[in-house]
Structures are given as structure tokens and as C-alpha cells.
mmCIF file of C-alpha atoms in Angstrom:
data_model
loop_
_atom_site.group_PDB
_atom_site.id
_atom_site.type_symbol
_atom_site.label_atom_id
_atom_site.label_comp_id
_atom_site.label_asym_id
_atom_site.label_seq_id
_atom_site.Cartn_x
_atom_site.Cartn_y
_atom_site.Cartn_z
ATOM 1 C CA MET A 1 29.481 -24.489 2.226
ATOM 2 C CA ALA A 2 30.167 -20.857 3.026
ATOM 3 C CA SER A 3 29.624 -19.296 6.424
ATOM 4 C CA ASP A 4 26.672 -17.027 7.215
ATOM 5 C CA ASP A 5 29.039 -14.397 8.671
ATOM 6 C CA LEU A 6 29.860 -11.271 6.687
ATOM 7 C CA ASP A 7 32.486 -8.670 7.581
ATOM 8 C CA ILE A 8 31.087 -5.223 6.867
ATOM 9 C CA GLU A 9 33.025 -2.016 7.468
ATOM 10 C CA VAL A 10 31.113 1.224 7.943
ATOM 11 C CA PRO A 11 33.374 4.300 7.880
ATOM 12 C CA GLY A 12 32.977 6.370 11.054
ATOM 13 C CA SER A 13 31.209 3.656 13.032
ATOM 14 C CA GLY A 14 34.229 3.231 15.310
ATOM 15 C CA ALA A 15 33.472 6.638 16.858
ATOM 16 C CA LEU A 16 29.949 5.595 17.881
ATOM 17 C CA PRO A 17 29.142 4.815 21.508
ATOM 18 C CA PRO A 18 28.751 1.084 22.208
ATOM 19 C CA ASP A 19 24.929 1.159 22.340
ATOM 20 C CA ALA A 20 24.692 3.076 19.038
ATOM 21 C CA ARG A 21 27.186 0.707 17.418
ATOM 22 C CA ALA A 22 25.167 -2.317 18.589
ATOM 23 C CA GLU A 23 22.006 -0.738 17.153
ATOM 24 C CA LEU A 24 23.776 -0.085 13.826
ATOM 25 C CA GLU A 25 24.892 -3.718 13.683
ATOM 26 C CA MET A 26 21.344 -4.898 14.380
ATOM 27 C CA CYS A 27 19.896 -2.601 11.683
ATOM 28 C CA LEU A 28 22.456 -3.774 9.129
ATOM 29 C CA LYS A 29 21.666 -7.390 9.977
ATOM 30 C CA GLU A 30 17.907 -6.810 9.584
ATOM 31 C CA PHE A 31 18.469 -4.976 6.285
ATOM 32 C CA GLY A 32 20.689 -7.803 5.066
ATOM 33 C CA ILE A 33 17.999 -10.351 5.910
ATOM 34 C CA ASP A 34 15.427 -8.245 4.031
ATOM 35 C CA VAL A 35 17.713 -8.029 0.975
ATOM 36 C CA TYR A 36 18.376 -11.775 1.033
ATOM 37 C CA ASP A 37 14.670 -12.633 1.415
ATOM 38 C CA GLU A 38 13.728 -10.255 -1.407
ATOM 39 C CA ALA A 39 16.444 -11.749 -3.658
ATOM 40 C CA ASN A 40 15.032 -15.216 -3.004
ATOM 41 C CA ARG A 41 11.509 -13.972 -3.799
ATOM 42 C CA LEU A 42 12.764 -12.439 -7.045
ATOM 43 C CA GLU A 43 14.635 -15.607 -7.988
ATOM 44 C CA VAL A 44 11.517 -17.713 -7.487
ATOM 45 C CA SER A 45 9.513 -15.329 -9.666
ATOM 46 C CA PHE A 46 12.156 -15.316 -12.438
ATOM 47 C CA HIS A 47 13.144 -19.006 -12.242
ATOM 48 C CA ILE A 48 12.439 -21.098 -15.312
ATOM 49 C CA GLY A 49 13.229 -24.756 -15.753
ATOM 50 C CA SER A 50 13.745 -27.669 -13.449
ATOM 51 C CA GLY A 51 17.216 -26.779 -12.136
ATOM 52 C CA PRO A 52 17.853 -25.603 -8.597
ATOM 53 C CA PRO A 53 17.172 -21.924 -7.883
ATOM 54 C CA VAL A 54 20.299 -19.751 -7.817
ATOM 55 C CA VAL A 55 20.476 -16.246 -6.339
ATOM 56 C CA THR A 56 22.888 -14.256 -8.512
ATOM 57 C CA SER A 57 24.693 -10.988 -7.857
ATOM 58 C CA SER A 58 22.279 -9.152 -10.148
ATOM 59 C CA LEU A 59 19.325 -10.413 -8.086
ATOM 60 C CA ILE A 60 21.049 -9.259 -4.889
ATOM 61 C CA ARG A 61 21.630 -5.823 -6.449
ATOM 62 C CA GLU A 62 17.999 -5.586 -7.599
ATOM 63 C CA ALA A 63 16.747 -6.703 -4.185
ATOM 64 C CA PHE A 64 19.008 -4.099 -2.565
ATOM 65 C CA LEU A 65 17.472 -1.374 -4.706
ATOM 66 C CA TYR A 66 13.946 -2.564 -3.893
ATOM 67 C CA CYS A 67 14.749 -2.587 -0.180
ATOM 68 C CA LYS A 68 16.502 0.776 -0.290
ATOM 69 C CA ARG A 69 13.524 2.396 -2.009
ATOM 70 C CA GLY A 70 10.994 0.715 0.285
ATOM 71 C CA HIS A 71 9.418 -1.538 -2.345
ATOM 72 C CA ILE A 72 9.794 -4.821 -0.484
ATOM 73 C CA GLN A 73 6.829 -7.149 -0.973
ATOM 74 C CA ARG A 74 6.323 -8.586 2.453
ATOM 75 C CA PRO A 75 3.953 -11.519 2.906
ATOM 76 C CA VAL A 76 0.369 -10.495 3.634
ATOM 77 C CA PRO A 77 -1.063 -12.171 6.734
ATOM 78 C CA ALA A 78 -4.123 -14.383 6.251
ATOM 79 C CA SER A 79 -6.111 -12.264 8.718
ATOM 80 C CA ARG A 80 -5.833 -9.293 6.371
ATOM 81 C CA HIS A 81 -7.290 -11.354 3.526
ATOM 82 C CA PHE A 82 -10.117 -12.414 5.843
ATOM 83 C CA PHE A 83 -10.961 -8.825 6.832
ATOM 84 C CA ASP A 84 -10.794 -7.740 3.178
ATOM 85 C CA ALA A 85 -13.284 -10.466 2.267
ATOM 86 C CA VAL A 86 -15.570 -9.420 5.142
ATOM 87 C CA SER A 87 -15.518 -5.785 4.049
ATOM 88 C CA TYR A 88 -16.287 -6.740 0.421
ATOM 89 C CA ALA A 89 -19.113 -9.035 1.516
ATOM 90 C CA ALA A 90 -20.518 -6.264 3.717
ATOM 91 C CA ALA A 91 -20.463 -3.902 0.734
ATOM 92 C CA ILE A 92 -22.452 -6.413 -1.319
ATOM 93 C CA VAL A 93 -24.974 -6.901 1.489
ATOM 94 C CA ALA A 94 -25.257 -3.118 1.895
ATOM 95 C CA GLY A 95 -26.060 -2.901 -1.810
ATOM 96 C CA VAL A 96 -28.835 -5.449 -1.407
ATOM 97 C CA PHE A 97 -30.310 -3.566 1.561
ATOM 98 C CA ALA A 98 -29.948 -0.226 -0.259
ATOM 99 C CA GLY A 99 -32.735 -1.271 -2.592
ATOM 100 C CA LYS A 100 -35.036 -1.591 0.415
ATOM 101 C CA LEU A 101 -34.184 1.594 2.330
ATOM 102 C CA GLY A 102 -37.865 2.480 2.627
ATOM 103 C CA THR A 103 -38.470 -0.418 5.001
ATOM 104 C CA PRO A 104 -37.153 -0.738 8.581
ATOM 105 C CA THR A 105 -35.356 -3.974 7.683
ATOM 106 C CA GLY A 106 -33.648 -2.339 4.726
ATOM 107 C CA SER A 107 -32.430 0.701 6.613
ATOM 108 C CA ILE A 108 -31.225 -1.295 9.647
ATOM 109 C CA GLY A 109 -29.550 -3.894 7.409
ATOM 110 C CA PHE A 110 -27.900 -1.180 5.339
ATOM 111 C CA ALA A 111 -26.590 0.628 8.428
ATOM 112 C CA ALA A 112 -25.383 -2.595 10.073
ATOM 113 C CA SER A 113 -23.587 -3.849 6.970
ATOM 114 C CA LEU A 114 -22.053 -0.413 6.445
ATOM 115 C CA VAL A 115 -20.691 -0.352 10.013
ATOM 116 C CA ILE A 116 -19.414 -3.928 9.760
ATOM 117 C CA GLY A 117 -17.718 -3.187 6.432
ATOM 118 C CA VAL A 118 -15.977 -0.055 7.693
ATOM 119 C CA ILE A 119 -14.810 -1.745 10.903
ATOM 120 C CA ALA A 120 -13.513 -4.787 8.977
ATOM 121 C CA TYR A 121 -11.662 -2.515 6.563
ATOM 122 C CA PHE A 122 -9.843 -0.569 9.275
ATOM 123 C CA VAL A 123 -9.113 -3.609 11.451
ATOM 124 C CA GLY A 124 -7.699 -5.385 8.383
ATOM 125 C CA ARG A 125 -5.378 -2.453 7.622
ATOM 126 C CA LYS A 126 -3.795 -2.736 11.091
ATOM 127 C CA LYS A 127 -2.823 -6.382 10.542
#
């Protein structure tokens, strides 16, 4: 089994101060992890058959391009799905109350569901 260590040379990095060099190493490590994770995600999506999944050089290259261009598909937290569902449900409820805007219950229900839907939408976007 191969080691997880990679030797990467960046021209000009020897002239960096120690703290900047350490930050560069950390950024390269994080980028490498992103590329590897994206290559695994791509392999799972392309994998056919019952054999073991294999990450090839072409998948690494494609994952590198996705990462470089900012197209990584990161996992969406469950809380974001929850807040999306709440905002959609509030929109449906607001539609029901919109038919009864002439009554106090309809106008209060419409306003409340509208506020809840907007708050859920923006809270969900921060997750």
C-alpha cells in the first residue's frame, strides 16, 4: 500500500517567510483533499458493475478542473433541506390563506406564513 505523503515542489516558495510557507502547505493540503474527495464522488457516479471502485488519473484530472473552477459539489447539510421544506410549506400555506385575505384569519395567516417562509429561506441559506 502506498503512503499518503506526496512531495510537491512549488517554484519560488523557498523565498516565503515561514508563516506564509506553512499557510501555503496547508492550502495545498486542503486543495488536495478536495480534489481527492471530488474524484471519489465522480468515480462513484461513473462506476458500473460489481468490481471495486478505482480512481483513475483521468478522474483526478477532471476533479482538479472542477475544483480549480469552483464547481465542487459539497454535501448539503440536512438542516438546509429542513429549512427548504419549511419555506416551501410556508409558501403553500400562504397560498391557502391568500384566498381568504378579506377575513382577519386569512390576512394574519398569510402574513405569518410569509414571515416564516422568508426567515426559513434565509436561515437555510446560511447553513
